[in-house]
Short mmCIF file of C-alpha atoms in Angstrom, two decimals:
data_model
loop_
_atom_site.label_atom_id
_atom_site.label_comp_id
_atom_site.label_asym_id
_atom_site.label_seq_id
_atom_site.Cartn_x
_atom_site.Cartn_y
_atom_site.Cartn_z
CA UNK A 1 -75.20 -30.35 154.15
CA UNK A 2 -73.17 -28.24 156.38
CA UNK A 3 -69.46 -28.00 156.38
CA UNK A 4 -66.72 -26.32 158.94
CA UNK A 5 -62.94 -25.93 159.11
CA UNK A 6 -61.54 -25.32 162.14
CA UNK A 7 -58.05 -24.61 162.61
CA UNK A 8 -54.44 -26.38 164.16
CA UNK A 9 -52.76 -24.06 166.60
CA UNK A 10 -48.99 -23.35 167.38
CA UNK A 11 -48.22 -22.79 170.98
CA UNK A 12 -44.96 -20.59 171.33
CA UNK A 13 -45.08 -20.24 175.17
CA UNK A 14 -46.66 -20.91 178.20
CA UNK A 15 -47.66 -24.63 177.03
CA UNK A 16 -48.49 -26.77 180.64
CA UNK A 17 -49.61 -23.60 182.48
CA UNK A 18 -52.53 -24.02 181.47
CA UNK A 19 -53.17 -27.46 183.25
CA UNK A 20 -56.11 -27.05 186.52
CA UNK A 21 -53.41 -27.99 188.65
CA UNK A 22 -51.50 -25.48 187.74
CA UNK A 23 -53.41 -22.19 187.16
CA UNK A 24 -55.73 -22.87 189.97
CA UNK A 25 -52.66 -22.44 192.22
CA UNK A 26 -50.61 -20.06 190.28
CA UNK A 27 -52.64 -18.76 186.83
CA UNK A 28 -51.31 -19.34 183.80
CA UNK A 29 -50.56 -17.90 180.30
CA UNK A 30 -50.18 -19.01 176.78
CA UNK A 31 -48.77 -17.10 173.75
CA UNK A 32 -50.16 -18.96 170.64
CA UNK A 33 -51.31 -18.06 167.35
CA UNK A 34 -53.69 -20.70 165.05
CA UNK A 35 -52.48 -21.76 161.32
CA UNK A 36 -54.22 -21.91 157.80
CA UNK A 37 -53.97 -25.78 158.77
CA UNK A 38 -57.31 -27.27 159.66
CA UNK A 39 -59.65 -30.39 160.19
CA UNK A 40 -62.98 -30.06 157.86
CA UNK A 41 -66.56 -31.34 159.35
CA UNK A 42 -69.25 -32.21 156.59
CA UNK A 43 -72.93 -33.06 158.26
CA UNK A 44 -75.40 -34.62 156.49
CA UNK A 45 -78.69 -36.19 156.92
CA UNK A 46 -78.24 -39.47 156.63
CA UNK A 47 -80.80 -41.73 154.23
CA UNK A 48 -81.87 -44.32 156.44
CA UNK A 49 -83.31 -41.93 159.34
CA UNK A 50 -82.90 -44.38 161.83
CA UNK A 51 -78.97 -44.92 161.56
CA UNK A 52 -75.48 -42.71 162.39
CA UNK A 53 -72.65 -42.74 160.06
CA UNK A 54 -69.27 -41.61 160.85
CA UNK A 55 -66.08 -41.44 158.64
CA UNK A 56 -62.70 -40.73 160.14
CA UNK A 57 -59.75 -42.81 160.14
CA UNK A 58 -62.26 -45.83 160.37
CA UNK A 59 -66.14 -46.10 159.01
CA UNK A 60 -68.92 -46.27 161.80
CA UNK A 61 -72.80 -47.47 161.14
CA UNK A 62 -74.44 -47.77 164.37
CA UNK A 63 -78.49 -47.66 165.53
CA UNK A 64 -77.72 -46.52 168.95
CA UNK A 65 -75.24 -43.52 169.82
CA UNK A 66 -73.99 -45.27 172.93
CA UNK A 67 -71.96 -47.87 170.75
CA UNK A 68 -70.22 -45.16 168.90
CA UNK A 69 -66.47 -46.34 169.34
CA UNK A 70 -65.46 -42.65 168.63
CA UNK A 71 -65.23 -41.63 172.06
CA UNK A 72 -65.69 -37.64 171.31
CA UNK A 73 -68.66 -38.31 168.49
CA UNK A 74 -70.08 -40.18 171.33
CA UNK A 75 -70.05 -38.03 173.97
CA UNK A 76 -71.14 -35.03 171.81
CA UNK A 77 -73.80 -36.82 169.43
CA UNK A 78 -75.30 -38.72 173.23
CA UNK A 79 -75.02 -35.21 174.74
CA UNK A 80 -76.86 -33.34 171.79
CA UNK A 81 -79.33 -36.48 170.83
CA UNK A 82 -78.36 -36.32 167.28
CA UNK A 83 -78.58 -39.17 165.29
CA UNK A 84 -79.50 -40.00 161.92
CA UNK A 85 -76.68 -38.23 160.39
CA UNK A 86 -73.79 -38.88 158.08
CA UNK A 87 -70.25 -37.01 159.37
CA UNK A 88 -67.11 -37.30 157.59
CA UNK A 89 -63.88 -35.53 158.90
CA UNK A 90 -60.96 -35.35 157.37
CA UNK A 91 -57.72 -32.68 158.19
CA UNK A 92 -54.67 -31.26 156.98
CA UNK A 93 -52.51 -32.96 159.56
CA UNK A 94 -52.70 -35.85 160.98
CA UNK A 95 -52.96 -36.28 164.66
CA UNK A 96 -50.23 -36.79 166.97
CA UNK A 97 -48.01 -34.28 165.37
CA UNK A 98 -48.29 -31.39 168.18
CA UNK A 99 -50.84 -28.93 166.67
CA UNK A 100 -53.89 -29.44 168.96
CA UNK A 101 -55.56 -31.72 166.55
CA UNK A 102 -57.68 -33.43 168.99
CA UNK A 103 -59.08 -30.01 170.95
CA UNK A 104 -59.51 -28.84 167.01
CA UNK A 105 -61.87 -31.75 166.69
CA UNK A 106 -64.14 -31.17 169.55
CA UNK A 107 -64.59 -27.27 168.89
CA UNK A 108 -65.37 -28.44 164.77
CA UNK A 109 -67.54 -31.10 165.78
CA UNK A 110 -69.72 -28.65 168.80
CA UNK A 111 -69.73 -25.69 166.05
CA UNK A 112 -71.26 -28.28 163.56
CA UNK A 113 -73.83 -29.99 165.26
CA UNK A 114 -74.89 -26.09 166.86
CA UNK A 115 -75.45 -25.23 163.36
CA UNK A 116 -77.23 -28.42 161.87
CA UNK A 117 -79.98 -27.64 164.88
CA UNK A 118 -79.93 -24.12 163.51
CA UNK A 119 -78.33 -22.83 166.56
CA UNK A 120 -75.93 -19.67 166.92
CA UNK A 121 -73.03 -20.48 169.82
CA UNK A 122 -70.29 -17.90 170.53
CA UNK A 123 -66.63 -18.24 170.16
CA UNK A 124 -66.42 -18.65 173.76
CA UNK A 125 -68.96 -21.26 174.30
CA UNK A 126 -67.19 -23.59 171.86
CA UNK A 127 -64.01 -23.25 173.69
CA UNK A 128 -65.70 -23.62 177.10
CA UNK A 129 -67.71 -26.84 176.01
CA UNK A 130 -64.77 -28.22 174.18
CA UNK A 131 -62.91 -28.33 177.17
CA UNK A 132 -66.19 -29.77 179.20
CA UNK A 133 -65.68 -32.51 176.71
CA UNK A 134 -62.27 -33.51 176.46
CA UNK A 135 -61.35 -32.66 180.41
CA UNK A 136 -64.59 -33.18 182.73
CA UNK A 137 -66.12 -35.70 180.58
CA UNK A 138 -63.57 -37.86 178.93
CA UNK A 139 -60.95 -37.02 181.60
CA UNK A 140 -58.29 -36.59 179.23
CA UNK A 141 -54.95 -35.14 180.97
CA UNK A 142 -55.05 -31.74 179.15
CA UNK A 143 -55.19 -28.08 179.51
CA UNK A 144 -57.09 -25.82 178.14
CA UNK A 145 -55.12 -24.00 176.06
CA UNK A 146 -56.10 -25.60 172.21
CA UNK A 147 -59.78 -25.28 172.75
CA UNK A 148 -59.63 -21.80 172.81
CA UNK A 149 -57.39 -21.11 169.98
CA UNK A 150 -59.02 -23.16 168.03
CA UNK A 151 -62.31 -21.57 168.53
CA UNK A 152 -60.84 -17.93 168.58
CA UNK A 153 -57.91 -18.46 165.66
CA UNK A 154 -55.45 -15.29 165.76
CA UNK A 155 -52.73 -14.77 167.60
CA UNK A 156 -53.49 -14.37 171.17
CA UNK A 157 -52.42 -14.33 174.55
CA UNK A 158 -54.51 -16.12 176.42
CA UNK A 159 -54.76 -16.40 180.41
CA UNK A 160 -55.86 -18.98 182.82
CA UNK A 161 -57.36 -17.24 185.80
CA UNK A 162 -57.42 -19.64 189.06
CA UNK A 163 -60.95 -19.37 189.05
CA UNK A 164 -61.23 -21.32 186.30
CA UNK A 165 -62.36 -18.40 183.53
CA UNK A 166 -60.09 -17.73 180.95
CA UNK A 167 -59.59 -14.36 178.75
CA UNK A 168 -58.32 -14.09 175.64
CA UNK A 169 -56.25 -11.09 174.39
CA UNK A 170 -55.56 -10.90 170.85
CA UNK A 171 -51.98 -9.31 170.03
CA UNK A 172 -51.71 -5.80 168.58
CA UNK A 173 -48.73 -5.51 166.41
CA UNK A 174 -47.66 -3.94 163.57
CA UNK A 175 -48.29 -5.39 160.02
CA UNK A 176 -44.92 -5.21 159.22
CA UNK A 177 -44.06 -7.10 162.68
CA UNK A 178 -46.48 -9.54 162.24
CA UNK A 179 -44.92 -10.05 158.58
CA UNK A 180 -41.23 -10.49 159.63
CA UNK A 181 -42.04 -13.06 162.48
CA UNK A 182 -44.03 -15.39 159.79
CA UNK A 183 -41.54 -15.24 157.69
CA UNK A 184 -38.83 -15.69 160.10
CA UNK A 185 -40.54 -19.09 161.59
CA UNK A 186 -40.26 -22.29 159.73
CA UNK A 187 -41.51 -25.88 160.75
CA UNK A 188 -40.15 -29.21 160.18
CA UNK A 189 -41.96 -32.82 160.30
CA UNK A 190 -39.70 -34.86 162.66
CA UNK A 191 -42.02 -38.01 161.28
CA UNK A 192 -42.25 -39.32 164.92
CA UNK A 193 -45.54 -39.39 166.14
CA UNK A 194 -46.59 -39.39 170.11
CA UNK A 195 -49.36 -40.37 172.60
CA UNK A 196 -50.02 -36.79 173.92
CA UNK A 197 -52.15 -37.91 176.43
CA UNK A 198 -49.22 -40.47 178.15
CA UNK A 199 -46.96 -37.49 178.12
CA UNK A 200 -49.06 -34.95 179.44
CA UNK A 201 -49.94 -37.47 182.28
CA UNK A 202 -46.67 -37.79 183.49
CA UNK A 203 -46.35 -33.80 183.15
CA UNK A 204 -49.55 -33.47 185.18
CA UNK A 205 -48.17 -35.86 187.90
CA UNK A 206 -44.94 -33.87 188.08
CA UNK A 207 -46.60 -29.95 188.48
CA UNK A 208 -46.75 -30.80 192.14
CA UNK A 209 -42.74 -31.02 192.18
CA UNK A 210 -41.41 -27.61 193.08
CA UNK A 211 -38.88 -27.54 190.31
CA UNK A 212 -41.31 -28.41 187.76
CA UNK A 213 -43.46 -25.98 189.17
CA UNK A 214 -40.64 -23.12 189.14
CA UNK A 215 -40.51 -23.93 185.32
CA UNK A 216 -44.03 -23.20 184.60
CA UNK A 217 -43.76 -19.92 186.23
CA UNK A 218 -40.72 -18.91 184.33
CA UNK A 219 -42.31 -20.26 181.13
CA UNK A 220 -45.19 -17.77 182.14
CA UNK A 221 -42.99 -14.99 182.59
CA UNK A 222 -41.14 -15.82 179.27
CA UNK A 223 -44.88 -15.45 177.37
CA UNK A 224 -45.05 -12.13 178.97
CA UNK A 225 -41.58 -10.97 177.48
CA UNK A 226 -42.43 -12.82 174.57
CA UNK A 227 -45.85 -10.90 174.24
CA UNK A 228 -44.26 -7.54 175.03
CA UNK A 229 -40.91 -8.34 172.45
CA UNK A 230 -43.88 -8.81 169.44
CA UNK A 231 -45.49 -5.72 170.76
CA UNK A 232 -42.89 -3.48 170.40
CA UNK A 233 -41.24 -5.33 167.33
CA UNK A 234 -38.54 -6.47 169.07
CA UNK A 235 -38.42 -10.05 167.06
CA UNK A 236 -34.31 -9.84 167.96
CA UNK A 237 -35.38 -11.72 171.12
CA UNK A 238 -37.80 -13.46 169.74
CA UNK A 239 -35.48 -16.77 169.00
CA UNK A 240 -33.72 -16.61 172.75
CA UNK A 241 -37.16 -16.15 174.39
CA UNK A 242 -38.07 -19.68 172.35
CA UNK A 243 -35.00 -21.25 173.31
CA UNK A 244 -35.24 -20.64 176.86
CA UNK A 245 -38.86 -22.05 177.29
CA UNK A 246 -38.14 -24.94 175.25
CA UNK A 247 -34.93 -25.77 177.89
CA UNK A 248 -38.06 -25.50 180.54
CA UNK A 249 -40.42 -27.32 178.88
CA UNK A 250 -38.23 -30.20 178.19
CA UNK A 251 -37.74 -30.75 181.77
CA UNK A 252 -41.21 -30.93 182.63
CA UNK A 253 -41.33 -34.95 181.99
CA UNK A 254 -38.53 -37.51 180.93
CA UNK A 255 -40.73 -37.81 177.77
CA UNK A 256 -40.97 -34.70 176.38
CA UNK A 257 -37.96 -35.18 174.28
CA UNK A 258 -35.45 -37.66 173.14
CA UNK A 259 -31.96 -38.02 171.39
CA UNK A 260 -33.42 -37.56 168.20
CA UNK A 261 -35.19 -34.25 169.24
CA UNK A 262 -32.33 -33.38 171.13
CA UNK A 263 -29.75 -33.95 168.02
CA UNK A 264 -32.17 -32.57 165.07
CA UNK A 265 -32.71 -29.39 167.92
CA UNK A 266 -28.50 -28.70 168.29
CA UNK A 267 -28.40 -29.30 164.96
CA UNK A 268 -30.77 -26.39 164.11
CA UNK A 269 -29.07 -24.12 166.82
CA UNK A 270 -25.51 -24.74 164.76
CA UNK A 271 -27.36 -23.91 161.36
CA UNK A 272 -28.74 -20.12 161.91
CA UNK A 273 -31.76 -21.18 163.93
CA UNK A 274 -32.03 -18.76 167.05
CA UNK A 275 -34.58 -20.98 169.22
CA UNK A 276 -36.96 -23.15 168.95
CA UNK A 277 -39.58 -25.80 170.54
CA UNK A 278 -41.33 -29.05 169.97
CA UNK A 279 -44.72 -28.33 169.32
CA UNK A 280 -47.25 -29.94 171.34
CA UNK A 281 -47.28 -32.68 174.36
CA UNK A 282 -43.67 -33.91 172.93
CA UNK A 283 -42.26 -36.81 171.99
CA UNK A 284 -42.47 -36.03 168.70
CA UNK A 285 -44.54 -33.88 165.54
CA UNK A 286 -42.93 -30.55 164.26
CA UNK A 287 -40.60 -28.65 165.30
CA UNK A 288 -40.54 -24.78 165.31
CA UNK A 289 -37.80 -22.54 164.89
CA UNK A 290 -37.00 -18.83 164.44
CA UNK A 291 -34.73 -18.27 162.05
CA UNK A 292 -33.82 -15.69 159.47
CA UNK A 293 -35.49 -15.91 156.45
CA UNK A 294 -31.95 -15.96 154.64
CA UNK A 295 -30.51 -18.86 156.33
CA UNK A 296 -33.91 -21.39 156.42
CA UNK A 297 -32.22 -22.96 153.33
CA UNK A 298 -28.88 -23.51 155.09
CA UNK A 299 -31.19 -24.75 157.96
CA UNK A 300 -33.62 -27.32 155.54
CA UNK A 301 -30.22 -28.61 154.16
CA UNK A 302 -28.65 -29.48 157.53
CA UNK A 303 -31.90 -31.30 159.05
CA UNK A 304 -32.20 -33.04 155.89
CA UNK A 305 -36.18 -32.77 156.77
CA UNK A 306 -38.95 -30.98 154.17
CA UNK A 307 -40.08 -27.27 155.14
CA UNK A 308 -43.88 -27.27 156.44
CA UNK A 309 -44.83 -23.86 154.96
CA UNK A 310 -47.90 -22.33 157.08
CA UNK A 311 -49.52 -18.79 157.93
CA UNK A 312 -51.44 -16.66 160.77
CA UNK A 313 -54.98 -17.63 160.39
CA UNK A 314 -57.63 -15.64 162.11
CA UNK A 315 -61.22 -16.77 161.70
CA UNK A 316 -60.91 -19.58 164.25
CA UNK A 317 -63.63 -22.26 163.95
CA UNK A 318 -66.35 -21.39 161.15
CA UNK A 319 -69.04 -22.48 158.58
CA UNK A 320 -67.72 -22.36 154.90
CA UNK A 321 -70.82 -23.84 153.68
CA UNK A 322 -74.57 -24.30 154.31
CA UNK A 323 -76.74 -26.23 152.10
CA UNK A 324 -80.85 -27.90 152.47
CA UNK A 325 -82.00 -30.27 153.98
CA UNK A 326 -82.98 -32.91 151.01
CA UNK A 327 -86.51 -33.93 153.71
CA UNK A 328 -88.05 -32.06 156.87
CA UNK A 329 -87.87 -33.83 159.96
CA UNK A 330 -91.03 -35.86 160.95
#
């Protein structure tokens, strides 16, 4: 038996810059740092050799990989020929909440089937292949932002070259910096729930707009500030560099946000927040703000919505246990 946790990331800036269509024309940034939030993988071989299980939100038995109705087990299981195997996943958070549960998935899922063949697979390869998966394979509207947090953790800044490669910078910062801005962040659970992939589609058919594309590149200048503010422990600007990009992002696509968003968001801003975002596609999930540790309460009380209490993780994707094989393969 072999089990992983790989972690849920928040984006703070840069989000939709990291679309092809995008960074192959401009290059793009992200500021984003992963959470001790995370979806477990547990591989096992399964009795009867010449079956799959899989157990997710719905139980699959199949004898051939190709009618896995999972479309990311399939692809990765018909990619690596493994069958025979049981694999449960289960998370923290459910999907469609904004935290890059899907991308989180397909890194957990590569990372554990590397390591049931007794394979080693750097940080970067995960992230790479991940986005192989979800992007050139499944042709899901994305960027490529989540795969590599996930597979990295930390909090990083991490750039979209136009030719496609992508580096990834972790943030150096003082403990006592790094302390204050935890503590100074606090997440809510709207309870709405959205189709990332509709959202992101309509963003990805709007990057070609000049406007929308002027609003990536100030988003990408914001992560810049943003990156440089944390730096130097400026966290004073912080909350007005989150506000800003969140006033970009939402113009990105009609979808993005709603009245609800909109009211629980002014709401916030009236209530000691300083700025905050949406996490994620849109549409719904948590929402992020930075706000004094001394006034959350004040804040919690006028959203009438529960805390989601969270820290910095830093491992990224990894193997938390290994046990035998119960037979040897034939």
């Amino acid at each position: 038996m072999i089990i992983t946790k790989t972690p849920f990331r928040i984006s703070f800036c840069g989000g939709g810059s990291d679309m092809e269509d995008f960074y192959r024309e401009h290059g793009g940034c992200v500021l984003s740092t992963t959470i001790n939030r995370y979806v477990y993988l547990i591989v096992h071989p399964y009795f009867e050799k010449g079956h799959t299980v899989l157990k997710y939100s719905e139980n699959e038995r199949v004898d051939d990989l190709h009618d896995i109705h999972h479309s990311i087990f399939r692809c990765i299981l018909g990619d690596m020929g493994i069958n025979g195997v049981e694999i449960t996943s289960t998370a923290d958070i459910p999907s469609g909440t904004g935290l890059g549960s899907s991308s989180s998935f397909t890194v957990g899922l590569l990372h554990t089937m590397y390591c049931y063949q007794g394979k080693y697979v750097s940080k970067a390869k995960l992230a790479e292949e991940a986005c192989e998966t979800e992007i050139e394979k499944l042709g899901a509207p994305i960027g490529k932002q989540d795969q590599y947090a996930a597979a990295f953790g930390g909090l990083n800044f991490i750039t979209f070259r136009s030719n496609g490669t992508v580096a990834v910078e972790p943030l150096i910062a003082h403990k006592k910096t790094l302390a204050k801005l935890q503590e100074n962040l606090v997440m809510f659970y709207t309870g709405l729930k959205h189709d990332a992939n509709q959202i992101l589609s309509e963003q990805k058919r709007n990057i070609s707009k000049k406007a929308k594309s002027d609003n990536l590149l100030r988003m990408c200048e914001l992560a810049h500030v943003m990156k440089g503010a944390v730096e130097k422990g400026q966290l004073e600007d912080f909350g007005s560099i989150l506000d800003e990009s969140w006033q970009k992002k939402r113009e990105l696509a009609g979808s993005i946000s709603n009245s609800c968003i909109d009211d629980l968001y002014e709401c916030a801003m009236k209530n000691g927040a300083m700025g905050g975002k949406l996490l994620g596609a849109g549409g719904g999930g948590f929402l992020l703000f930075y706000c004094p540790q001394e006034k959350q309460a004040r804040l919690s009380q006028a959203l009438n919505l529960d805390t989601f209490p969270f820290s910095f993780e830093y491992d990224g994707s990894s193997v938390v246990y290994i046990g035998d094989k119960y037979w040897e393969d034939n």
